[in-house]
mmCIF file of C-alpha atoms in Angstrom:
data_model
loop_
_atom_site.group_PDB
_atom_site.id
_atom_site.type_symbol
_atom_site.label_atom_id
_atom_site.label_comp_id
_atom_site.label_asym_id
_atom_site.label_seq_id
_atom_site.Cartn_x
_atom_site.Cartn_y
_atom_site.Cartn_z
ATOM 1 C CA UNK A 1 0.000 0.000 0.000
ATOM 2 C CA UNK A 2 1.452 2.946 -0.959
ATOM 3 C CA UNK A 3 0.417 6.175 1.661
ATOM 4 C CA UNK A 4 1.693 10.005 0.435
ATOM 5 C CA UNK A 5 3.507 11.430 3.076
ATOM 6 C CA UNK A 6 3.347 14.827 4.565
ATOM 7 C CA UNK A 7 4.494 17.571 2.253
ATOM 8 C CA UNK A 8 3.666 21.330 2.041
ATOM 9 C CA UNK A 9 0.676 23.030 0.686
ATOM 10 C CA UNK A 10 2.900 26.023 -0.293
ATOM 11 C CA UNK A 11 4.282 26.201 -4.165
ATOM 12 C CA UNK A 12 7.054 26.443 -3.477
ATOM 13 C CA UNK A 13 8.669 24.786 0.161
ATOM 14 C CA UNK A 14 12.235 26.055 -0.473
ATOM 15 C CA UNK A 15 10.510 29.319 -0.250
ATOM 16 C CA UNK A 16 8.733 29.113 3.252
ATOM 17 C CA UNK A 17 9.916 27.591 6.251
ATOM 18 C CA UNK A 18 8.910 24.177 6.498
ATOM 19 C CA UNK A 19 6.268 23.435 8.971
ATOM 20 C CA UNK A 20 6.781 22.440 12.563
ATOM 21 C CA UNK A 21 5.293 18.636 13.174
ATOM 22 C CA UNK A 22 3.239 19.248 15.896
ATOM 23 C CA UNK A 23 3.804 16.160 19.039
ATOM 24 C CA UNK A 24 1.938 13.239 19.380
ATOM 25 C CA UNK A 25 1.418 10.960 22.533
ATOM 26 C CA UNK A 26 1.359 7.444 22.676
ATOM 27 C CA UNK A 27 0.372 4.501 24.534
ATOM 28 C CA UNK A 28 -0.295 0.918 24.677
ATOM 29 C CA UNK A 29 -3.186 -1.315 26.156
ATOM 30 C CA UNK A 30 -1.676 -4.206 28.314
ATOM 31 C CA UNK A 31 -4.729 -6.001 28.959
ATOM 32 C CA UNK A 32 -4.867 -9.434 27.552
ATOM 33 C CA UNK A 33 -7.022 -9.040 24.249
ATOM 34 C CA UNK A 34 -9.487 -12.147 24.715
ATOM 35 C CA UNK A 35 -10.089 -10.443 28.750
ATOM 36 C CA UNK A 36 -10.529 -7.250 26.686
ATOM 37 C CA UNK A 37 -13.425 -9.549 24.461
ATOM 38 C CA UNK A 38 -14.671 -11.268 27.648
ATOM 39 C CA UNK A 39 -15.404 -8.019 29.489
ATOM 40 C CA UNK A 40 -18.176 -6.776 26.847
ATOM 41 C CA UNK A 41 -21.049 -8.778 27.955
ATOM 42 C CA UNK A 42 -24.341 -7.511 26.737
ATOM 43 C CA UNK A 43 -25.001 -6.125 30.066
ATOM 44 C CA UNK A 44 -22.006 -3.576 30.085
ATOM 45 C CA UNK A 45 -22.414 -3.111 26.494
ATOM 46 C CA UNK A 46 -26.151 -1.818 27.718
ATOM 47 C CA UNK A 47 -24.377 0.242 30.021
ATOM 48 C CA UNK A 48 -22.273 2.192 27.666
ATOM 49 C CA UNK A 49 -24.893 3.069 25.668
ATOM 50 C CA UNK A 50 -26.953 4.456 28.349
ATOM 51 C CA UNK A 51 -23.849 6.330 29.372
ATOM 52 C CA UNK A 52 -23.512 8.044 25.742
ATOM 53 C CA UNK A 53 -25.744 10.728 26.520
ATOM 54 C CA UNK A 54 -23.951 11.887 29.583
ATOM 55 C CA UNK A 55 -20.901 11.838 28.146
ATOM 56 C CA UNK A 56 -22.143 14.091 24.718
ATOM 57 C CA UNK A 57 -23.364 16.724 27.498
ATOM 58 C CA UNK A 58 -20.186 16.436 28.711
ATOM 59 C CA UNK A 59 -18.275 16.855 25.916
ATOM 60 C CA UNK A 60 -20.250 19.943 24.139
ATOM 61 C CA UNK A 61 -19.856 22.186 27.659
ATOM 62 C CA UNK A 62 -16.321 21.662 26.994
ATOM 63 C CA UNK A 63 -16.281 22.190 23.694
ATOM 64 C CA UNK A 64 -18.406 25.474 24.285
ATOM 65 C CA UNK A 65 -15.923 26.817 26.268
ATOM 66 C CA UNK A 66 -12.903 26.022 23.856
ATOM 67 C CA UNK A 67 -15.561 27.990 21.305
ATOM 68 C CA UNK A 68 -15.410 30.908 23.454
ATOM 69 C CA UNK A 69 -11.762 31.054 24.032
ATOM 70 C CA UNK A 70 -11.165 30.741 19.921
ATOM 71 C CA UNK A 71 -14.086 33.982 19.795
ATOM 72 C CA UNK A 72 -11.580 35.597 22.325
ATOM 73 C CA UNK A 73 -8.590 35.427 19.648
ATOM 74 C CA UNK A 74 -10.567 36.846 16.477
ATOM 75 C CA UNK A 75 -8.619 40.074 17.128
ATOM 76 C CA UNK A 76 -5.492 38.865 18.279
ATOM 77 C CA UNK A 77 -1.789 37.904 15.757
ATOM 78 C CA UNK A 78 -3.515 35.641 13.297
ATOM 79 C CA UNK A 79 -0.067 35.112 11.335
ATOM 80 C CA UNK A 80 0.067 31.244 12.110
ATOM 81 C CA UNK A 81 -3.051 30.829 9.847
ATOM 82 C CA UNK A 82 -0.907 31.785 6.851
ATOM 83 C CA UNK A 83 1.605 29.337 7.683
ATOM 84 C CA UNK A 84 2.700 25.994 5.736
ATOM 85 C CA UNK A 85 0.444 23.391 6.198
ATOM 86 C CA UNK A 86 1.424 19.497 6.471
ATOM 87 C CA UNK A 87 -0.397 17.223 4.286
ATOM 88 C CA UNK A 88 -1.199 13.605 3.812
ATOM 89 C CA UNK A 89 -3.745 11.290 2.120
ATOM 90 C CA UNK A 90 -4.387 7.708 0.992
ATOM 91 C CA UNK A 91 -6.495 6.217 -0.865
ATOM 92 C CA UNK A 92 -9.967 4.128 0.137
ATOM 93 C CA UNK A 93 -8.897 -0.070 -0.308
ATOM 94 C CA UNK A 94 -11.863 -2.365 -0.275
ATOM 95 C CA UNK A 95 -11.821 -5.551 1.562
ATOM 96 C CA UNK A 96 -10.218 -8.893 0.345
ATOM 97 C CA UNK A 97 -12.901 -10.926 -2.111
ATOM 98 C CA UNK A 98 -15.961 -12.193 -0.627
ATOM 99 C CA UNK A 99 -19.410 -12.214 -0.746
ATOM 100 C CA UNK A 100 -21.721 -8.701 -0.022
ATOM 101 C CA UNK A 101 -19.219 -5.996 -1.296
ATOM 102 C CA UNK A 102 -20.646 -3.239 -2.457
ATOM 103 C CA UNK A 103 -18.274 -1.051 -4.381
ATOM 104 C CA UNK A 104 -20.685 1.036 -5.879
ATOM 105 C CA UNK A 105 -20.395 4.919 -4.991
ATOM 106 C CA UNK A 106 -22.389 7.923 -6.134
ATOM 107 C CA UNK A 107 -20.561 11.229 -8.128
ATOM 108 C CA UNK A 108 -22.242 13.539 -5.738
ATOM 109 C CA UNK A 109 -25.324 13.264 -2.736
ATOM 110 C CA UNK A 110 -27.785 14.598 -1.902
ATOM 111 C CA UNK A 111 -28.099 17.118 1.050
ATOM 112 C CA UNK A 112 -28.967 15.189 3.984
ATOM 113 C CA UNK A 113 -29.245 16.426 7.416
ATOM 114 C CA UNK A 114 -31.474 13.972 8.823
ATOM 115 C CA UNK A 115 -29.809 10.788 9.572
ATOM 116 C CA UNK A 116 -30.868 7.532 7.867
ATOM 117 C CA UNK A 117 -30.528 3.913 8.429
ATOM 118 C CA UNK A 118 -27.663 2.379 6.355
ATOM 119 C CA UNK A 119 -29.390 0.159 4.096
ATOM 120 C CA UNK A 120 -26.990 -2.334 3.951
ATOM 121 C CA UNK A 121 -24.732 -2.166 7.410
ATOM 122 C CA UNK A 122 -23.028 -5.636 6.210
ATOM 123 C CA UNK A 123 -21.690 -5.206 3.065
ATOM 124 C CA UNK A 124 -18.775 -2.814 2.308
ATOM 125 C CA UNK A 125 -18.232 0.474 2.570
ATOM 126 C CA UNK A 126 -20.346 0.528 5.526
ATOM 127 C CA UNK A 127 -19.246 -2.507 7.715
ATOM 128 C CA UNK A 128 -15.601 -0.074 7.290
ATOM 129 C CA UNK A 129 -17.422 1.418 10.428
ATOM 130 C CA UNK A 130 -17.933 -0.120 14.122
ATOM 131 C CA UNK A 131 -18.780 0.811 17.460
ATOM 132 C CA UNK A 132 -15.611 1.519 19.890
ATOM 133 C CA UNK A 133 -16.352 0.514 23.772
ATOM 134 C CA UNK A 134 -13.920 1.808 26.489
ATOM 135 C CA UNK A 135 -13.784 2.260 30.163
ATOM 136 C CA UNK A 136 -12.658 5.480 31.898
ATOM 137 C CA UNK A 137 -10.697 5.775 35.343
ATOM 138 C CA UNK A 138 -14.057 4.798 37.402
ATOM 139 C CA UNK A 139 -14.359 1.788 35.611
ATOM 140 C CA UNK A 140 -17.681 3.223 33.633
ATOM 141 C CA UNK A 141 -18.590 1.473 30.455
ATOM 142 C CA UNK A 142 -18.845 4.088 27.652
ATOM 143 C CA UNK A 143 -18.850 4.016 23.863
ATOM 144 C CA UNK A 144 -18.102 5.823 20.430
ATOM 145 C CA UNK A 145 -17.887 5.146 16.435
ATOM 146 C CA UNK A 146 -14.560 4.948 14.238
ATOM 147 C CA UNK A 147 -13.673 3.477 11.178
ATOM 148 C CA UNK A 148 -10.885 1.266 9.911
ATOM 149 C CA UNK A 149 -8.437 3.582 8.105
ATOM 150 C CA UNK A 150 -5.738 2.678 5.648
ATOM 151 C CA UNK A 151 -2.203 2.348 7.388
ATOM 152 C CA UNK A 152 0.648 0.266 7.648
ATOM 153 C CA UNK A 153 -0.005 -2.572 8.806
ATOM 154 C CA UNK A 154 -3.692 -3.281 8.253
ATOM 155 C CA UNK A 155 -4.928 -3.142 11.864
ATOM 156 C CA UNK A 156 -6.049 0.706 12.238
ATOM 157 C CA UNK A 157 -8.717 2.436 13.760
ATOM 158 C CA UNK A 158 -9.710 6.592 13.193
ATOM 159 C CA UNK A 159 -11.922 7.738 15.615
ATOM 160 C CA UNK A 160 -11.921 11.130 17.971
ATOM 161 C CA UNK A 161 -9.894 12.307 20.744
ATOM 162 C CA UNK A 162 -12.331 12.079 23.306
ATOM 163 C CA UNK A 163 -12.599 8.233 22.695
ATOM 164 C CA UNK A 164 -9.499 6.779 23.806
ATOM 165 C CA UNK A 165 -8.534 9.346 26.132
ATOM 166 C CA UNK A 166 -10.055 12.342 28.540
ATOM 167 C CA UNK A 167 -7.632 15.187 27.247
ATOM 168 C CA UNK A 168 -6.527 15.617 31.048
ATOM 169 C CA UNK A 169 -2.809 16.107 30.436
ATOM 170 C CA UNK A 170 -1.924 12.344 32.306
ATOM 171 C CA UNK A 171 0.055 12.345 28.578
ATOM 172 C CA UNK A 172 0.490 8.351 27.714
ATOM 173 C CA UNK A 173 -1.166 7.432 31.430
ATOM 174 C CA UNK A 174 -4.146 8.739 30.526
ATOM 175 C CA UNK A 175 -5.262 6.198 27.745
ATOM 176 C CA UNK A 176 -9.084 4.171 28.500
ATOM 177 C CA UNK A 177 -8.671 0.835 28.937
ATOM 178 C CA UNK A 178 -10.719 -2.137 27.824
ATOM 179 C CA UNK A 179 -10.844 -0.481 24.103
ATOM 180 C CA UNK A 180 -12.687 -2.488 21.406
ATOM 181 C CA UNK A 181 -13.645 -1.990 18.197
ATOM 182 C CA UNK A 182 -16.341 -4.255 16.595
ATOM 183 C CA UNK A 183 -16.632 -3.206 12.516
ATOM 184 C CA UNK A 184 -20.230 -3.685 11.333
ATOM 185 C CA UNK A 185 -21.950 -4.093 14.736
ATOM 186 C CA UNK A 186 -25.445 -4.747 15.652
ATOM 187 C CA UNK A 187 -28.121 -5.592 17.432
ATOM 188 C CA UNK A 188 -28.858 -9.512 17.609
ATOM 189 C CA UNK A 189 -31.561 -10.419 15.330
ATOM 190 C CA UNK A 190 -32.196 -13.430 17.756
ATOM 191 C CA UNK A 191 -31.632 -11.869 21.249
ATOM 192 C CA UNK A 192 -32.835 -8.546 21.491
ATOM 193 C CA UNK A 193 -30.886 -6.383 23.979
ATOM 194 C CA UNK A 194 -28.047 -8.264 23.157
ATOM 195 C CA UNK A 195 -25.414 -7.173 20.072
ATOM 196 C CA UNK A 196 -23.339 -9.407 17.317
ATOM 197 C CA UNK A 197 -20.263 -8.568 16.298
ATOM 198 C CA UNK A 198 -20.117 -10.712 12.690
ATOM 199 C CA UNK A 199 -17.037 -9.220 11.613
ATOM 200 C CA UNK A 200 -15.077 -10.080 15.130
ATOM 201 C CA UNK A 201 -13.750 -8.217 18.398
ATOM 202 C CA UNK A 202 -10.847 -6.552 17.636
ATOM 203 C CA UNK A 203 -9.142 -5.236 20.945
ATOM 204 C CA UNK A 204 -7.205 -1.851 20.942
ATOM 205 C CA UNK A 205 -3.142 -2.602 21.000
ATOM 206 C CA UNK A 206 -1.330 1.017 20.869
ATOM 207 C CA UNK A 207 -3.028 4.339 20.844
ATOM 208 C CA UNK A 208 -1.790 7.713 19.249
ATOM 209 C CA UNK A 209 -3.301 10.858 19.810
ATOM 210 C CA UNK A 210 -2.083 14.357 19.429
ATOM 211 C CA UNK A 211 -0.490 16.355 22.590
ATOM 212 C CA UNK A 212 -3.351 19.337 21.483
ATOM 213 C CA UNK A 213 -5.583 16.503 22.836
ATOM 214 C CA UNK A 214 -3.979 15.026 25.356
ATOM 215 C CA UNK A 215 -2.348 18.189 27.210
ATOM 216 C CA UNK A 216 -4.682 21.187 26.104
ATOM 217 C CA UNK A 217 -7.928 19.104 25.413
ATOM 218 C CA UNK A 218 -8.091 21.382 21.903
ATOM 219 C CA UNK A 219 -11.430 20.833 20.445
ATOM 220 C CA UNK A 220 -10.585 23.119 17.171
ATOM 221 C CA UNK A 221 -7.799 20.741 16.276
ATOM 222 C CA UNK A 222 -6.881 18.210 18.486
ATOM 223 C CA UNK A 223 -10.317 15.937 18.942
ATOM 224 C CA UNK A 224 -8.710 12.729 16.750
ATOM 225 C CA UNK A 225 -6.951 9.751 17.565
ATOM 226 C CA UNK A 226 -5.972 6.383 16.133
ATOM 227 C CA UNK A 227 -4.929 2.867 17.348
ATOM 228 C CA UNK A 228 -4.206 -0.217 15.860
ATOM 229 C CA UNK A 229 -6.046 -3.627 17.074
ATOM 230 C CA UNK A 230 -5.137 -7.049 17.585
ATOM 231 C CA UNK A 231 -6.896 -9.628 15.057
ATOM 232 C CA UNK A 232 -9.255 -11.945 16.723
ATOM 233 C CA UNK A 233 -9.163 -15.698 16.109
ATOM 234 C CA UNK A 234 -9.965 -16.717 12.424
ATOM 235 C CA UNK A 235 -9.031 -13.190 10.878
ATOM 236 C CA UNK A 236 -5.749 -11.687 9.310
ATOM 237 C CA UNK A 237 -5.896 -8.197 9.598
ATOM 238 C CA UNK A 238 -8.924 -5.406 9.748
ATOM 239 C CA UNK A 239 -8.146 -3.936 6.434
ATOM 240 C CA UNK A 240 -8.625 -7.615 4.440
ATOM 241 C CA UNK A 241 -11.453 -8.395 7.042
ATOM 242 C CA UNK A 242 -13.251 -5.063 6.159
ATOM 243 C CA UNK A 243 -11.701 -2.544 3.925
ATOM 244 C CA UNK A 244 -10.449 0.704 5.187
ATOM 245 C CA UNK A 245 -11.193 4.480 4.453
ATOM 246 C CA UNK A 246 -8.544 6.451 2.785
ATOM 247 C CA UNK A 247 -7.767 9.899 4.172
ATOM 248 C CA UNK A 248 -7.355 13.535 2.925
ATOM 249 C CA UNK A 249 -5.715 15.510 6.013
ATOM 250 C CA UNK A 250 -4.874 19.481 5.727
ATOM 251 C CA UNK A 251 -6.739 20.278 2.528
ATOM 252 C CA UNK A 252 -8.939 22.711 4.495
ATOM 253 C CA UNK A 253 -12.175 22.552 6.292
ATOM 254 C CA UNK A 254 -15.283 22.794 2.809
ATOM 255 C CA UNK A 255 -16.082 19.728 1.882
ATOM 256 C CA UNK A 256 -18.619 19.031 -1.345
ATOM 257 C CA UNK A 257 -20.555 15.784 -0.819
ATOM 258 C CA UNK A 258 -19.518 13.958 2.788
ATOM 259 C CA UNK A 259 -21.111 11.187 3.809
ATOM 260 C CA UNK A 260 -21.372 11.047 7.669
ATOM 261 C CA UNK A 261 -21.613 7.391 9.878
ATOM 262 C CA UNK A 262 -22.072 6.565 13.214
ATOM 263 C CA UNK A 263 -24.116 4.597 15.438
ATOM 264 C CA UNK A 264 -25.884 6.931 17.721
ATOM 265 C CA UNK A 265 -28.083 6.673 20.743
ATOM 266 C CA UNK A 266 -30.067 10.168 19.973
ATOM 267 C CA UNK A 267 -30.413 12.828 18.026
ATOM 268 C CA UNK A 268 -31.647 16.415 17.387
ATOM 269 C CA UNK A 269 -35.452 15.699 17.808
ATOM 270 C CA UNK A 270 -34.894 11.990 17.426
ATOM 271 C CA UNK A 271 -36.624 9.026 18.912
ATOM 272 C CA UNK A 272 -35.777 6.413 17.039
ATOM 273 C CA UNK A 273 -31.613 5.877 17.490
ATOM 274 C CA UNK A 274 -30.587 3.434 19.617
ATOM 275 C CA UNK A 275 -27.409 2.931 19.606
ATOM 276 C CA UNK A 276 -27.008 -0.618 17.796
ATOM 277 C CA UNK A 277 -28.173 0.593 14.382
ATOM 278 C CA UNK A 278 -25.401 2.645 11.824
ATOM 279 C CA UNK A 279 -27.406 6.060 10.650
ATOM 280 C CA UNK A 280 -25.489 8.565 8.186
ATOM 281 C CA UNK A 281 -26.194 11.406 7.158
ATOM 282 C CA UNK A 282 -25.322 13.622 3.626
ATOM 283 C CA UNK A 283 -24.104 16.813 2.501
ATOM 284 C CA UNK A 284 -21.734 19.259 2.386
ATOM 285 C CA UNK A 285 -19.272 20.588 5.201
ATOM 286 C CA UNK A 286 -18.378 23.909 5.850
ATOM 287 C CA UNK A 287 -15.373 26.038 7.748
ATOM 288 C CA UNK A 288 -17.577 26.263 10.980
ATOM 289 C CA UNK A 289 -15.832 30.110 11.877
ATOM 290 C CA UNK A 290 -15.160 31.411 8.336
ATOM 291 C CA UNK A 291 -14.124 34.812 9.737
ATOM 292 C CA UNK A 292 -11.686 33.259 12.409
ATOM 293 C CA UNK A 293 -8.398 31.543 10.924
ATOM 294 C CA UNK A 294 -7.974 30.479 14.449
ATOM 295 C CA UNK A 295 -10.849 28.265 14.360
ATOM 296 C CA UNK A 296 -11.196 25.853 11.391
ATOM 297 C CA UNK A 297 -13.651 23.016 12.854
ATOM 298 C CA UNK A 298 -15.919 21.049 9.998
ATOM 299 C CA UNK A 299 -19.944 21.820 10.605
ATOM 300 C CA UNK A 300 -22.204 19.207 8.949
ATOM 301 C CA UNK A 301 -25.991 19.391 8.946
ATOM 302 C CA UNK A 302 -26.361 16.279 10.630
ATOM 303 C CA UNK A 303 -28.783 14.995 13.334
ATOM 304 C CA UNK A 304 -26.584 11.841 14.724
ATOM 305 C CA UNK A 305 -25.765 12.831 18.572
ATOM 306 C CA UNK A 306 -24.343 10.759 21.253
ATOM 307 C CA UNK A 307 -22.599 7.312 20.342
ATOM 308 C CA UNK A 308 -21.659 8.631 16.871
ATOM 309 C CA UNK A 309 -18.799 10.211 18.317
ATOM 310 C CA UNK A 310 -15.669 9.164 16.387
ATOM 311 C CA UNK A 311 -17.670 8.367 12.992
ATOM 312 C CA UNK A 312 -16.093 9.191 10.160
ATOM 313 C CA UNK A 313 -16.615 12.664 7.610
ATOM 314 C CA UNK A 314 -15.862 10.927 4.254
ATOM 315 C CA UNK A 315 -15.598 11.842 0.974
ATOM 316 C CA UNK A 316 -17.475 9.668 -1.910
ATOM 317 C CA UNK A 317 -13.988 8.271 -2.728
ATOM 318 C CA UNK A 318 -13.670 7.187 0.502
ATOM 319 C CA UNK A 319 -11.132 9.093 2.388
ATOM 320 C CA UNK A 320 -11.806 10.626 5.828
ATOM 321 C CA UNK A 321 -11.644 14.587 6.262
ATOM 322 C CA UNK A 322 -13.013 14.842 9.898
ATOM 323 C CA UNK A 323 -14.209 12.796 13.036
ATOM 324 C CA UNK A 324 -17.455 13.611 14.599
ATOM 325 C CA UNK A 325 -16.922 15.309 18.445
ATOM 326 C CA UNK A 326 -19.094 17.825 19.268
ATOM 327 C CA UNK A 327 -23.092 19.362 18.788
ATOM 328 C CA UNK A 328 -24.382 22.888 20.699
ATOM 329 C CA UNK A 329 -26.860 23.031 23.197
ATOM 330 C CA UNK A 330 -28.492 25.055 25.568
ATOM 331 C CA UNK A 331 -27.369 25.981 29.531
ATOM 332 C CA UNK A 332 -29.954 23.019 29.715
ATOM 333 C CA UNK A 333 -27.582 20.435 27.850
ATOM 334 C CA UNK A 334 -30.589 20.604 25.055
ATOM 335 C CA UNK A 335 -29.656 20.215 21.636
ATOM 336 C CA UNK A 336 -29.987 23.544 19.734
ATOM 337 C CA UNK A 337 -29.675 22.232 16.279
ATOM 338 C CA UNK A 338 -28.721 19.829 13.647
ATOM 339 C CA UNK A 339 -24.961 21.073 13.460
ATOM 340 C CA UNK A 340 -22.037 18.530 13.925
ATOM 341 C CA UNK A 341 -18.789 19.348 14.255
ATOM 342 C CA UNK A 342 -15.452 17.612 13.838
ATOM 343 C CA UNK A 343 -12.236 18.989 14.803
ATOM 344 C CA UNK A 344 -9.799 20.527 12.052
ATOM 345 C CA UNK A 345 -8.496 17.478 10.337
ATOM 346 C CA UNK A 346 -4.618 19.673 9.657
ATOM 347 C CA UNK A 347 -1.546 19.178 11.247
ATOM 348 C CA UNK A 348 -2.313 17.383 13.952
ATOM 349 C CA UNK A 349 -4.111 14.710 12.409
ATOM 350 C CA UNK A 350 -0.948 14.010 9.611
ATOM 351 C CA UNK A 351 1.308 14.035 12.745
ATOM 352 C CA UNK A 352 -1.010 11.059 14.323
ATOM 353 C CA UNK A 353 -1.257 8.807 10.908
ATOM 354 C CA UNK A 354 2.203 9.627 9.952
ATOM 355 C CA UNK A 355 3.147 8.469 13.764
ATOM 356 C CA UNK A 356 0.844 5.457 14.154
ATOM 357 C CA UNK A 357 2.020 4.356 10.167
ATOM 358 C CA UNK A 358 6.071 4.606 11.744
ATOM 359 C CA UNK A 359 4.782 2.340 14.625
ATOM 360 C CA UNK A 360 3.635 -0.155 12.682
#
């Protein structure tokens, strides 16, 4: 597989000083992988979903308050926003042969704000996406979305910051534990209440993130992350298993025809989410503060709240531009509209593939 490196947006690099890679942390989860499996019983899975809601309210007060401090800079030096930009990409790579892959993807879609079923969660590109279950310090069950990304090695997950680790500044300490990624997850057909995972368990192994997260808690830029997995009995790798996104990273914050995927609990006047079933939205993305340089967060029209956290902003071709992390609500943690918002997918988030791709 062959991934572009970082390399300047600027015509000319000899002519501007190259970019400063911004830091990364890292960590690893110890826990034995099948333990990691074991723990998810549909009881704590249960759990975690009820817990998504909390944790969204959470998440948007601080994200609010990051807002406010970027409002606070709109008429301070704004010369870093002309600077060189890192970029990287890769391209989308469809599962090894087998039966239910859809390949099939449209020129341009249709503006989509609210979220519908995927119509056919086990086929590729769609069972590319999973649910992501963690525990935090207290030992609370909790979950997100991600997607399998293209990388080195084949085992790699993209999801956001505030999945795999609280943004507290414990640096590599800090990392959730118990981390599992199931790719085209779902409610059982047979047991209701209770979820299958047909495309396997695949427990978290090493975790990169970027320091914006992980020290400063930066919702503008730093809500991403990645980690790789281990393979569970039976399987060779997630990318052969499932396919894997591509990526676009620093080619700005407008975006013509995303498709958006997660699998949330609720949304913006929603009843009907539950957090087993993927929903995506369509459409297009815009810079969310046009007139602040400072601030260059992705806003979808989207509906998807709590559990899609993570899910990936993808292109038609297949490559991810943004991670949802954050909606805006009221002082009474009520949803104020259909906006979703990922953090800048720039510099930080070449530093974390370029890091996690040198790992492996």
């Amino acid at each position: 597989m062959a991934l572009i490196p970082a390399t300047l947006t600027t015509a000319s690099a000899a002519e501007a000083p190259a970019p400063a890679v911004p830091s990364v942390t890292t960590g690893k989860q110890t826990t034995d992988p099948q333990k990691v499996r074991d723990f998810w019983t549909p009881e704590r899975v249960a759990r975690a979903l009820a817990n998504e809601k909390k944790d969204r309210a959470r998440v948007t007060r601080d994200a609010a308050v990051a807002r406010a401090a970027a409002e606070a800079t709109e008429n301070k030096d704004q010369s870093s926003s002309s600077a060189p930009r890192l970029t990287a990409e890769a391209p989308r790579i469809l599962p090894a042969k087998k039966t239910g892959v859809s390949t099939t993807a449209a020129a341009d879609v249709p503006e989509m704000p609210v979220a519908q079923e995927v119509p056919f969660p086990q086929n590729a590109p769609a069972t590319i996406v999973g649910k992501i279950l963690y525990i935090d310090d207290a030992g609370e069950e909790h979950g997100c979305s991600g997607a399998s990304i293209s990388a080195d090695g084949n085992n790699t997950v993209w999801t956001a910051g505030h999945c795999v680790h609280p943004g507290d500044g414990r640096g590599s300490d800090g990392f959730y534990d118990l981390v599992l990624f199931i790719p085209g997850y779902k409610e059982s057909l047979d047991t209701p209440g209770e979820y299958d995972a047909p495309w396997g368990e695949w427990a978290a192994q090493s975790f990169v993130a970027p320091e914006a997260w992980t020290q400063d808690k930066d919702y503008n830029e730093g809500d991403l992350a990645t980690f790789t997995v281990q393979a569970p009995a039976g399987y060779t790798n997630l990318t052969d298993t499932v396919g894997a996104l591509g990526y676009k990273f620093g080619y700005g914050s407008d975006w013509p025809d995303i498709i958006d995927s997660g699998f949330p609990g609720e949304g913006y006047n929603r009843t009907d989410m539950d957090g087993y079933t993927q929903f995506y939205c369509t459409g297009d993305v815009v810079d969310a503060m046009n007139w602040n340089p400072l601030d260059n967060r992705l806003e979808m029209n989207c509906d998807m709240g709590a559990g899609a956290s993570g899910g990936p902003m993808a292109t038609t071709e297949g490559q991810i531009v943004g991670a949802n992390s954050h909606v805006e609500t009221d002082g009474q943690d009520q949803r104020i509209n259909d906006h979703l918002y990922s953090s800048d997918h720039g510099d930080q988030a070449v530093a974390v593939i370029n890091a996690i791709n040198d790992a492996n």
